[in-house]
Short mmCIF file of C-alpha atoms and ligand atoms in Angstrom, two decimals:
data_model
loop_
_atom_site.label_atom_id
_atom_site.label_comp_id
_atom_site.label_asym_id
_atom_site.label_seq_id
_atom_site.Cartn_x
_atom_site.Cartn_y
_atom_site.Cartn_z
CA MET A 156 104.99 91.90 139.66
CA SER A 157 104.84 94.16 136.52
CA ARG A 158 106.51 92.94 133.33
CA SER A 159 109.55 94.80 131.92
CA ILE A 160 109.41 96.94 128.74
CA PRO A 161 111.75 94.60 126.79
CA HIS A 162 109.48 91.70 127.75
CA LEU A 163 106.37 93.57 126.53
CA LYS A 164 108.20 94.47 123.31
CA SER A 165 109.19 90.89 122.61
CA GLN A 166 105.64 89.78 123.37
CA PHE A 167 104.32 92.39 120.92
CA LEU A 168 106.78 91.27 118.23
CA GLN A 169 105.82 87.66 118.84
CA ARG A 170 102.14 88.45 118.35
CA LEU A 171 102.96 90.48 115.21
CA SER A 172 104.88 87.57 113.71
CA GLU A 173 101.95 85.25 114.47
CA ILE A 174 99.78 87.54 112.32
CA VAL A 175 102.11 88.14 109.36
CA GLY A 176 104.57 85.23 109.47
CA GLU A 177 108.29 85.53 108.87
CA PRO A 178 108.16 87.35 105.48
CA GLY A 179 105.90 89.93 107.05
CA LEU A 180 108.52 91.30 109.44
CA VAL A 181 111.65 93.11 108.27
CA SER A 182 114.58 91.55 110.11
CA ASP A 183 117.54 92.84 108.07
CA ALA A 184 119.11 95.85 109.84
CA GLN A 185 119.96 97.72 106.62
CA GLN A 186 116.44 97.25 105.28
CA LYS A 187 114.97 98.46 108.55
CA ASP A 188 117.25 101.49 108.39
CA ASP A 189 115.93 102.30 104.91
CA HIS A 190 112.38 102.31 106.29
CA ASP A 191 113.45 104.43 109.29
CA THR A 192 114.89 107.17 107.03
CA ASP A 193 113.19 109.18 104.29
CA TRP A 194 114.53 109.32 100.72
CA LEU A 195 115.84 112.90 101.16
CA LYS A 196 117.87 111.62 104.16
CA LYS A 197 116.41 114.56 106.02
CA TRP A 198 114.41 112.68 108.63
CA HIS A 199 115.88 109.82 110.61
CA GLY A 200 113.68 107.87 113.00
CA ARG A 201 113.86 104.60 114.91
CA SER A 202 110.87 102.28 114.74
CA CYS A 203 110.26 99.33 117.08
CA ALA A 204 109.71 97.13 114.00
CA VAL A 205 108.64 97.19 110.36
CA VAL A 206 105.63 95.00 109.60
CA ARG A 207 104.53 94.11 106.07
CA PRO A 208 101.01 92.64 106.08
CA ALA A 209 100.03 90.77 102.92
CA SER A 210 96.26 91.35 102.99
CA THR A 211 93.58 93.69 104.32
CA GLN A 212 92.72 91.06 106.93
CA GLU A 213 96.32 91.05 108.16
CA VAL A 214 96.35 94.88 108.29
CA ALA A 215 93.16 94.68 110.37
CA GLN A 216 94.71 92.17 112.79
CA VAL A 217 97.86 94.31 113.13
CA MET A 218 95.73 97.38 113.85
CA ARG A 219 93.66 95.49 116.45
CA LEU A 220 96.88 94.51 118.21
CA CYS A 221 98.17 98.12 118.10
CA HIS A 222 94.81 99.39 119.35
CA GLU A 223 94.95 96.97 122.28
CA THR A 224 98.61 97.70 123.15
CA ARG A 225 98.46 101.46 122.24
CA ILE A 226 101.45 101.09 119.91
CA PRO A 227 101.60 104.07 117.48
CA VAL A 228 101.54 103.22 113.76
CA VAL A 229 103.34 104.98 110.91
CA THR A 230 101.97 103.75 107.59
CA GLN A 231 104.57 103.74 104.83
CA GLY A 232 104.14 103.27 101.08
CA GLY A 233 107.04 103.95 98.71
CA ASN A 234 108.72 106.30 101.22
CA THR A 235 109.12 108.99 98.52
CA GLY A 236 107.23 111.67 100.44
CA MET A 237 108.70 115.17 100.72
CA SER A 238 107.38 116.15 104.16
CA GLY A 239 108.68 113.45 106.52
CA GLY A 240 105.18 111.98 106.91
CA ALA A 241 106.29 108.34 106.63
CA THR A 242 109.26 108.54 109.03
CA PRO A 243 108.75 107.46 112.66
CA ASP A 244 110.05 109.51 115.58
CA GLU A 245 113.27 108.53 117.39
CA SER A 246 111.61 106.97 120.44
CA GLY A 247 111.84 103.39 119.18
CA ALA A 248 108.19 103.02 120.18
CA GLN A 249 106.44 103.48 116.82
CA LEU A 250 105.64 100.64 114.42
CA ILE A 251 106.11 101.10 110.67
CA LEU A 252 103.31 99.42 108.72
CA SER A 253 104.65 99.02 105.20
CA THR A 254 102.18 98.40 102.36
CA SER A 255 104.88 96.80 100.20
CA ARG A 256 103.09 93.42 100.13
CA LEU A 257 99.67 94.85 99.27
CA ARG A 258 100.43 94.71 95.56
CA GLY A 259 97.29 93.20 94.01
CA ILE A 260 95.28 94.74 91.20
CA ARG A 261 91.86 93.42 92.11
CA GLU A 262 89.88 94.48 89.06
CA VAL A 263 90.18 96.43 85.82
CA ASP A 264 86.83 97.40 84.28
CA PRO A 265 87.34 99.18 80.96
CA LEU A 266 83.59 99.63 80.41
CA ASN A 267 83.11 101.33 83.77
CA ASN A 268 86.49 103.04 83.28
CA THR A 269 87.77 101.99 86.70
CA ILE A 270 90.64 100.07 88.25
CA THR A 271 90.68 98.64 91.77
CA ALA A 272 94.20 98.47 93.19
CA GLU A 273 95.63 97.65 96.58
CA ALA A 274 97.47 100.40 98.45
CA GLY A 275 101.01 99.15 97.83
CA VAL A 276 100.71 98.98 94.04
CA LEU A 277 103.25 101.31 92.45
CA LEU A 278 101.76 104.23 90.54
CA ALA A 279 103.65 103.11 87.40
CA HIS A 280 102.01 99.67 87.64
CA VAL A 281 98.53 101.20 87.75
CA GLN A 282 99.42 103.25 84.66
CA GLU A 283 100.60 100.05 82.91
CA ALA A 284 97.53 98.04 83.92
CA ALA A 285 95.33 100.79 82.47
CA GLN A 286 97.30 100.82 79.24
CA GLU A 287 96.87 97.05 78.86
CA VAL A 288 93.12 97.58 78.42
CA ASN A 289 93.61 100.67 76.23
CA ARG A 290 92.79 103.10 79.02
CA TYR A 291 94.75 105.86 80.74
CA PHE A 292 95.45 106.60 84.41
CA PRO A 293 96.62 110.22 84.36
CA LEU A 294 98.35 110.75 87.72
CA SER A 295 101.96 111.48 86.81
CA LEU A 296 104.84 112.30 89.20
CA GLY A 297 108.63 112.16 88.93
CA SER A 298 108.51 109.41 91.58
CA GLU A 299 105.94 107.22 89.80
CA GLY A 300 108.30 104.22 89.61
CA SER A 301 108.61 104.13 93.43
CA CYS A 302 105.55 105.78 95.02
CA THR A 303 102.38 103.82 95.80
CA ILE A 304 98.69 104.42 95.24
CA GLY A 305 98.16 104.41 99.03
CA GLY A 306 100.81 107.12 99.44
CA ASN A 307 99.33 109.12 96.55
CA LEU A 308 95.90 109.00 98.19
CA ALA A 309 97.23 109.75 101.67
CA THR A 310 99.08 112.85 100.41
CA ASN A 311 96.50 113.73 97.74
CA ALA A 312 99.42 113.89 95.31
CA GLY A 313 99.32 116.34 92.41
CA GLY A 314 102.01 116.16 89.75
CA VAL A 315 102.18 117.39 86.18
CA ALA A 316 98.70 116.69 84.79
CA VAL A 317 96.49 118.36 87.41
CA LEU A 318 95.37 121.17 85.12
CA ARG A 319 93.64 118.60 82.87
CA TYR A 320 92.73 115.67 85.17
CA GLY A 321 92.80 117.02 88.73
CA ASN A 322 94.78 115.67 91.68
CA THR A 323 94.53 112.23 93.31
CA ARG A 324 91.32 113.16 95.14
CA ASP A 325 89.66 113.84 91.78
CA LEU A 326 90.77 110.43 90.51
CA ALA A 327 89.44 108.30 93.38
CA LEU A 328 85.92 106.85 93.48
CA GLY A 329 86.05 104.46 96.42
CA LEU A 330 88.32 103.37 99.26
CA GLU A 331 88.87 100.44 101.56
CA VAL A 332 90.31 101.57 104.89
CA VAL A 333 91.38 99.79 108.07
CA LEU A 334 90.42 102.00 111.02
CA PRO A 335 92.66 102.55 114.05
CA ASP A 336 90.72 99.95 116.07
CA GLY A 337 91.10 97.31 113.34
CA ARG A 338 87.63 97.54 111.81
CA ILE A 339 87.50 97.45 108.02
CA TRP A 340 85.50 100.09 106.17
CA ASN A 341 84.67 98.77 102.72
CA GLY A 342 83.88 101.84 100.66
CA LEU A 343 85.10 100.35 97.39
CA ARG A 344 82.24 101.75 95.33
CA ALA A 345 82.91 102.22 91.62
CA LEU A 346 80.29 104.94 91.26
CA ARG A 347 80.38 108.46 89.87
CA LYS A 348 77.25 109.40 91.75
CA ASP A 349 76.60 108.47 95.37
CA ASN A 350 74.78 110.90 97.63
CA THR A 351 74.23 108.60 100.58
CA GLY A 352 75.64 110.89 103.22
CA TYR A 353 78.99 112.29 104.28
CA ALA A 354 81.91 111.86 101.86
CA LEU A 355 83.97 109.61 104.17
CA ARG A 356 86.30 108.80 101.28
CA ASP A 357 87.44 112.41 101.17
CA LEU A 358 88.31 112.40 104.87
CA PHE A 359 90.94 109.74 104.34
CA ILE A 360 92.32 111.25 101.12
CA GLY A 361 95.04 113.71 102.15
CA SER A 362 94.97 112.56 105.80
CA GLU A 363 98.62 111.39 105.66
CA GLY A 364 98.11 108.20 107.66
CA THR A 365 96.61 110.06 110.65
CA LEU A 366 93.09 108.58 110.43
CA GLY A 367 93.46 105.03 109.13
CA VAL A 368 95.32 102.74 106.75
CA VAL A 369 94.11 102.87 103.15
CA THR A 370 94.30 99.28 101.88
CA ALA A 371 92.70 99.57 98.42
CA ALA A 372 91.04 102.07 96.10
CA VAL A 373 88.80 102.29 93.06
CA LEU A 374 90.38 104.77 90.65
CA LYS A 375 89.06 106.46 87.51
CA LEU A 376 90.38 105.59 84.07
CA PHE A 377 90.24 107.79 80.98
CA PRO A 378 90.45 107.36 77.19
CA ARG A 379 94.07 106.76 76.25
CA PRO A 380 95.76 109.62 74.40
CA VAL A 381 97.66 108.30 71.39
CA ALA A 382 99.10 111.58 70.16
CA ARG A 383 101.36 113.87 72.14
CA VAL A 384 103.42 116.96 71.32
CA ALA A 385 105.43 119.17 73.62
CA ALA A 386 107.27 122.48 73.42
CA TRP A 387 109.97 124.08 75.48
CA VAL A 388 109.40 127.82 75.64
CA GLY A 389 111.49 130.78 76.83
CA CYS A 390 109.82 133.97 78.15
CA ASP A 391 111.08 137.20 79.67
CA SER A 392 108.43 137.56 82.38
CA MET A 393 105.87 135.65 84.44
CA GLU A 394 103.20 137.96 82.98
CA ASN A 395 104.04 136.72 79.48
CA LEU A 396 104.13 133.11 80.67
CA LEU A 397 100.68 133.61 82.14
CA ALA A 398 99.47 135.11 78.86
CA LEU A 399 100.83 132.02 77.05
CA LEU A 400 98.99 129.74 79.48
CA ALA A 401 95.71 131.60 78.91
CA LEU A 402 96.20 131.55 75.14
CA SER A 403 97.03 127.81 75.15
CA ARG A 404 93.88 127.07 77.11
CA ASP A 405 91.83 129.07 74.57
CA THR A 406 93.37 127.49 71.50
CA CYS A 407 93.89 123.90 72.73
CA GLY A 408 91.14 123.41 75.32
CA ASP A 409 91.35 120.06 77.08
CA ARG A 410 94.24 118.97 74.89
CA LEU A 411 96.51 121.07 77.11
CA VAL A 412 97.68 118.48 79.65
CA ALA A 413 100.80 120.03 81.20
CA PHE A 414 102.14 123.55 81.69
CA GLU A 415 105.26 123.42 83.84
CA MET A 416 107.42 126.44 84.73
CA LEU A 417 111.13 126.70 85.58
CA THR A 418 113.29 129.77 86.14
CA GLN A 419 116.66 130.08 84.41
CA ALA A 420 118.40 129.30 87.75
CA SER A 421 116.43 126.01 87.94
CA VAL A 422 117.42 125.06 84.38
CA ASP A 423 121.08 125.93 85.10
CA LEU A 424 121.04 123.77 88.24
CA ILE A 425 119.69 120.80 86.28
CA MET A 426 122.33 121.25 83.58
CA GLN A 427 125.07 121.20 86.22
CA HIS A 428 123.86 118.10 88.04
CA ILE A 429 121.90 115.82 85.71
CA THR A 430 123.95 113.78 83.26
CA ASP A 431 122.63 113.80 79.68
CA ALA A 432 120.34 116.78 80.25
CA ARG A 433 120.72 119.14 77.26
CA ARG A 434 119.68 122.80 77.06
CA PRO A 435 116.59 122.92 74.85
CA LEU A 436 117.04 126.59 73.89
CA ALA A 437 120.23 128.34 72.76
CA ASN A 438 119.89 131.43 74.97
CA ALA A 439 119.02 132.18 78.56
CA HIS A 440 115.45 133.27 79.42
CA LYS A 441 114.13 134.48 82.75
CA PHE A 442 111.35 131.88 82.65
CA HIS A 443 110.93 128.60 80.85
CA ALA A 444 107.83 126.49 80.29
CA LEU A 445 107.29 122.89 79.25
CA VAL A 446 103.94 122.74 77.50
CA GLU A 447 102.36 119.43 76.46
CA LEU A 448 99.27 118.62 74.42
CA ALA A 449 97.68 115.18 74.13
CA ASP A 450 94.69 113.75 72.29
CA THR A 451 92.98 110.45 71.63
CA HIS A 452 93.60 110.87 67.90
CA GLU A 453 96.15 112.75 65.78
CA ASN A 454 93.89 115.57 64.57
CA GLY A 455 96.67 118.03 63.75
CA LEU A 456 97.97 118.29 67.30
CA ALA A 457 101.41 119.52 66.19
CA GLU A 458 99.84 122.23 63.99
CA MET A 459 97.70 123.29 66.94
CA LEU A 460 100.74 123.75 69.19
CA GLU A 461 102.82 125.45 66.49
CA GLY A 462 99.93 127.78 65.66
CA THR A 463 99.56 128.70 69.33
CA LEU A 464 103.27 129.43 69.64
CA GLU A 465 103.27 131.55 66.47
CA GLN A 466 100.39 133.59 67.87
CA ALA A 467 102.22 133.94 71.18
CA MET A 468 105.41 135.09 69.46
CA ALA A 469 103.51 137.62 67.37
CA ALA A 470 101.96 138.97 70.59
CA GLY A 471 105.40 139.19 72.19
CA TYR A 472 104.67 136.61 74.92
CA VAL A 473 107.37 134.18 73.86
CA GLU A 474 111.05 134.83 73.12
CA ASP A 475 111.96 131.42 71.74
CA ALA A 476 110.50 127.91 71.51
CA ALA A 477 111.51 124.39 70.49
CA VAL A 478 108.80 121.91 69.53
CA GLY A 479 109.29 118.20 70.35
CA LEU A 480 107.33 116.13 67.88
CA ASN A 481 108.76 112.68 68.47
CA ILE A 482 109.09 110.61 71.62
CA ALA A 483 112.84 111.18 71.99
CA GLN A 484 112.48 114.97 71.85
CA ARG A 485 109.61 114.97 74.32
CA GLN A 486 111.47 112.65 76.67
CA ALA A 487 114.48 114.96 76.55
CA PHE A 488 112.27 117.86 77.70
CA TRP A 489 110.77 115.78 80.51
CA LYS A 490 114.20 114.57 81.58
CA ILE A 491 115.11 118.19 82.27
CA ARG A 492 111.91 118.90 84.18
CA GLU A 493 111.98 115.68 86.20
CA GLY A 494 115.67 116.15 87.07
CA ILE A 495 115.02 119.11 89.34
CA SER A 496 114.52 117.23 92.64
CA GLN A 497 117.68 115.18 92.22
CA ALA A 498 119.64 118.27 91.11
CA GLN A 499 118.63 120.04 94.33
CA VAL A 500 119.68 117.04 96.45
CA ARG A 501 123.09 117.01 94.77
CA ALA A 502 123.63 120.77 94.90
CA GLY A 503 122.65 121.68 98.44
CA LYS A 504 120.06 121.69 101.18
CA ALA A 505 116.72 122.91 99.91
CA ILE A 506 114.35 125.02 101.98
CA LYS A 507 111.12 123.91 100.35
CA HIS A 508 107.96 125.91 99.84
CA ASP A 509 105.22 123.88 98.17
CA ILE A 510 102.62 126.57 97.65
CA ALA A 511 99.37 127.06 95.75
CA LEU A 512 97.96 130.39 94.63
CA PRO A 513 95.22 131.58 92.31
CA ILE A 514 96.94 131.36 88.90
CA SER A 515 96.21 135.02 88.14
CA LYS A 516 98.21 136.05 91.23
CA LEU A 517 101.41 134.20 90.30
CA PRO A 518 103.36 137.02 88.57
CA ARG A 519 102.84 139.51 91.41
CA PHE A 520 103.64 136.84 93.98
CA VAL A 521 106.90 135.78 92.32
CA ALA A 522 108.09 139.40 92.08
CA ASP A 523 107.17 140.06 95.73
CA ALA A 524 108.59 136.79 97.05
CA ASP A 525 111.87 137.20 95.12
CA ALA A 526 112.28 140.69 96.58
CA ALA A 527 111.25 139.69 100.12
CA VAL A 528 113.63 136.71 100.21
CA LYS A 529 116.50 138.79 98.81
CA LYS A 530 115.82 141.47 101.41
CA VAL A 531 116.46 139.08 104.31
CA LYS A 532 119.08 137.01 102.48
CA PRO A 533 120.68 138.97 99.63
CA ASP A 534 122.75 135.98 98.41
CA ALA A 535 119.77 133.56 98.40
CA CYS A 536 119.80 130.99 95.60
CA ILE A 537 116.11 130.82 94.68
CA ILE A 538 115.08 127.69 92.79
CA ASN A 539 111.55 128.43 91.66
CA PHE A 540 109.69 125.97 89.44
CA GLY A 541 106.44 124.07 89.43
CA HIS A 542 103.07 123.23 88.05
CA MET A 543 102.09 126.69 86.83
CA GLY A 544 99.04 125.32 85.01
CA ASP A 545 97.38 124.56 88.35
CA GLY A 546 98.91 127.40 90.41
CA ASN A 547 101.40 125.26 92.39
CA LEU A 548 104.96 126.58 92.71
CA HIS A 549 107.94 124.97 94.39
CA PHE A 550 109.50 128.22 95.57
CA ASN A 551 112.63 126.68 97.07
CA VAL A 552 115.80 128.28 98.40
CA LEU A 553 119.00 126.28 98.10
CA MET A 554 121.57 126.46 100.89
CA PRO A 555 125.15 125.14 100.60
CA LEU A 556 125.60 121.47 101.51
CA ASP A 557 127.88 122.36 104.43
CA THR A 558 125.45 124.80 106.10
CA PRO A 559 125.59 124.09 109.85
CA PRO A 560 122.31 122.74 111.36
CA THR A 561 121.67 125.80 113.56
CA GLU A 562 122.11 128.23 110.66
CA MET A 563 119.90 125.96 108.56
CA SER A 564 117.04 125.90 111.04
CA GLN A 565 117.22 129.66 111.63
CA THR A 566 117.12 130.35 107.89
CA VAL A 567 114.25 127.90 107.39
CA LYS A 568 112.19 129.75 110.02
CA LEU A 569 113.03 133.15 108.58
CA LEU A 570 112.31 132.29 104.95
CA ASN A 571 109.22 130.19 105.73
CA ARG A 572 107.76 133.22 107.44
CA VAL A 573 108.56 135.58 104.55
CA VAL A 574 107.23 133.26 101.82
CA HIS A 575 104.25 131.81 103.67
CA ASP A 576 103.05 135.23 104.85
CA LEU A 577 102.92 136.38 101.23
CA VAL A 578 101.04 133.19 100.27
CA HIS A 579 98.59 133.74 103.10
CA GLN A 580 97.93 137.32 101.98
CA VAL A 581 96.42 136.05 98.72
CA ASN A 582 94.53 133.22 100.44
CA GLY A 583 96.93 130.62 99.06
CA SER A 584 98.01 127.30 100.56
CA ILE A 585 101.32 126.51 102.29
CA SER A 586 101.03 122.83 101.31
CA ALA A 587 99.83 122.31 97.77
CA GLU A 588 100.68 118.69 97.00
CA HIS A 589 103.41 117.26 99.27
CA GLY A 590 101.39 117.20 102.47
CA VAL A 591 102.10 118.66 105.90
CA GLY A 592 103.88 115.69 107.51
CA GLN A 593 106.38 116.87 110.13
CA LEU A 594 107.87 119.53 107.84
CA ARG A 595 104.96 121.97 107.93
CA ARG A 596 103.18 120.93 111.11
CA ASP A 597 104.09 124.08 113.04
CA GLU A 598 103.51 126.30 110.03
CA LEU A 599 99.98 124.91 109.63
CA ARG A 600 99.06 126.27 113.05
CA ASN A 601 100.15 129.75 111.98
CA TYR A 602 97.84 129.88 109.01
CA LYS A 603 94.71 127.78 109.68
CA SER A 604 91.91 129.50 111.56
CA ALA A 605 91.06 128.32 115.09
CA VAL A 606 87.73 127.02 113.77
CA GLU A 607 89.36 124.97 111.01
CA LEU A 608 91.98 123.53 113.37
CA ASP A 609 89.30 122.68 115.90
CA LEU A 610 87.20 120.83 113.31
CA MET A 611 90.27 118.88 112.22
CA MET A 612 91.12 117.98 115.84
CA GLN A 613 87.56 116.82 116.48
CA LEU A 614 87.61 114.57 113.42
CA LYS A 615 90.95 113.14 114.48
CA GLN A 616 89.67 112.54 118.02
CA SER A 617 86.52 110.76 116.87
CA LEU A 618 88.29 108.46 114.40
CA ASP A 619 91.50 107.89 116.37
CA PRO A 620 90.65 108.42 120.06
CA ASN A 621 93.85 106.74 121.25
CA GLN A 622 95.97 108.92 118.95
CA ILE A 623 97.91 105.97 117.58
CA MET A 624 97.83 106.94 113.88
CA ASN A 625 101.01 108.72 112.80
CA PRO A 626 101.47 110.91 115.90
CA GLY A 627 103.52 114.05 115.38
CA LYS A 628 102.38 114.46 111.78
CA LEU A 629 99.97 116.93 110.21
CA LEU A 630 98.09 118.07 113.36
P1 LIG B 855 105.10 107.63 101.54
O1 LIG B 855 106.21 108.58 101.34
O2 LIG B 855 105.45 106.27 101.98
O3 LIG B 855 104.04 108.24 102.58
C1 LIG B 855 103.58 109.55 102.45
C2 LIG B 855 102.47 109.80 103.50
O4 LIG B 855 101.35 108.97 103.22
C3 LIG B 855 102.89 109.46 104.92
O5 LIG B 855 102.25 110.36 105.80
C4 LIG B 855 102.36 108.06 105.14
O6 LIG B 855 102.09 107.78 106.50
C5 LIG B 855 101.07 108.09 104.34
N1 LIG B 855 100.68 106.80 103.73
C6 LIG B 855 101.36 106.07 102.81
N2 LIG B 855 100.64 104.99 102.45
C7 LIG B 855 99.49 105.03 103.17
C8 LIG B 855 98.33 104.20 103.23
N3 LIG B 855 98.23 103.10 102.50
N4 LIG B 855 97.34 104.53 104.09
C9 LIG B 855 97.44 105.65 104.86
N5 LIG B 855 98.50 106.48 104.83
C10 LIG B 855 99.51 106.18 104.00
N6 LIG B 855 104.47 114.62 94.91
C11 LIG B 855 103.52 115.31 94.23
O7 LIG B 855 102.41 115.49 94.75
N7 LIG B 855 103.78 115.82 92.99
C12 LIG B 855 104.95 115.65 92.36
O8 LIG B 855 105.14 116.13 91.25
C13 LIG B 855 105.96 114.89 93.03
N8 LIG B 855 107.14 114.66 92.45
C14 LIG B 855 108.09 113.94 93.10
C15 LIG B 855 109.30 113.69 92.46
C16 LIG B 855 110.28 112.95 93.09
C17 LIG B 855 111.56 112.68 92.38
C18 LIG B 855 110.05 112.45 94.42
C19 LIG B 855 111.07 111.63 95.12
C20 LIG B 855 108.85 112.71 95.06
C21 LIG B 855 107.86 113.45 94.42
N9 LIG B 855 106.63 113.71 95.02
C22 LIG B 855 105.66 114.40 94.34
C23 LIG B 855 106.38 113.31 96.43
C24 LIG B 855 105.86 111.86 96.63
O9 LIG B 855 106.28 111.00 95.63
C25 LIG B 855 104.36 111.82 96.77
O10 LIG B 855 103.99 112.52 97.94
C26 LIG B 855 103.74 110.42 96.84
O11 LIG B 855 102.33 110.55 96.81
C27 LIG B 855 104.14 109.64 98.10
O12 LIG B 855 103.81 108.27 97.91
P2 LIG B 855 104.56 107.14 98.76
O13 LIG B 855 103.92 105.84 98.43
O14 LIG B 855 106.01 107.21 98.55
O15 LIG B 855 104.17 107.56 100.23
C1 LIG B 856 108.15 118.27 91.44
O1 LIG B 856 107.24 118.98 91.06
C2 LIG B 856 108.08 117.64 92.80
O2 LIG B 856 109.13 118.01 90.73
C3 LIG B 856 109.28 117.90 93.65
O3 LIG B 856 106.90 117.97 93.43
C4 LIG B 856 109.45 119.31 94.12
O4 LIG B 856 111.75 118.94 94.70
C5 LIG B 856 110.73 119.61 94.91
O5 LIG B 856 110.70 120.54 95.70
ZN1 LIG B 857 105.56 119.17 92.26
#
């Protein structure tokens, strides 16, 4: 006689609890709900259970069990992702594997300039551990107090310092990964040169939990900047903003660590919805930039920034600027910039476009995309901001909070097509830093070539033949 599904489920849960013990299974309904839903409250799933292994060995045992029973696994870090990648489907059949108990920092080596951290360590804690040995870990996101290193690697997160230090992929030297069948790949090499074959590490970075569970990583550390200055700048065109970016690179070189752009509509939205945010400039400007320089010693950093801005004003690139010399002034600028995600959540439902283009193509693109969106939706509220220094814009469109679901999904389809087609025309990317997840899965198929999709499918098939890793995401 065959056994019933509830019986198999309780047997599975029993075996899980034998691996991880009581603290390793989330039993509180509210807590489970929090894992089943993403932070934007946009995706709601229903997992069969949430398991929290406390070591790589426990992750391996959980994966062996899932391999044997064919239970699909959704790996979850801080659950701050923007693309629904960490939310299970609604079947009640998928297991959430949370890395929240993989919180060890295994080694900090200031002479080799590396740190080895487990996947569930918060990004902010890696930054702090680096600082304790007078080093710097440069990955910097608005979510750094909640997102994890494993999540950063799995999404290849970007953030505000990519123009100087690169994205997460550029910051990783080695990985430890539990494969879908439970085998452990120890690739924790702390080397800057290693030509011993295929770059397996890079397969897992950006794979959004579809190929394996990242359990630990060796990350690069850098000399710690001790001096920082920032400016808030107002410009009348993207062309002039681009000219300022080029000039700042020429005059400041590697000291230029952030060049963030916001339109006036983005600044206005933040002012309406973020308490304590103050307008940094007296007048309105079509485009704003937050520019930051950093260095490992003082060396006249403020004079360098002021000199650059004077040159830019003389050339007519800049309409107005405020320089933040002390920590409080700089923090006030960053509070505005980092408030944008929360402001969008409070103000409406955002149709997100997380796009990357060659930096030189940004002005033309913004003009074309503004016009194209307004053509199909004349009253569109475009909230365009992003990491201009590395070519990544968040070209979002905000819909009223009470927009009915059918109108919402029709408008998403319409505007995705308009914006992504323009991105595709200049060989840009429709997912710059937030990952594909479930949000852009269909869109990916519209823009990747058949050859590229086929290669990706073949890799997926060879690493995860039973298709148990994060089904319904990315591919
Ligand atoms: P989760 O959301 O838990 O998971 C994200 C994906 O990674 C999922 O597909 C999941 O299955 C997979 N995953 C997680 N951990 C593992 C693991 N150990 N092994 C395998 N797969 C795993 N992102 C940027 O890139 N730049 C920004 O500037 C930025 N700013 C943000 C600002 C705010 C306010 C917020 C809320 C988010 C922001 N994000 C940004 C998005 C998000 O924080 C990043 O994508 C982050 O890298 C996700 O980390 P996480 O630990 O929360 O991952
Ligand atoms: C940022 O750059 C994040 O602030 C979030 O990547 C972008 O809210 C968004 O769309
Ligand atoms: Zn961003």
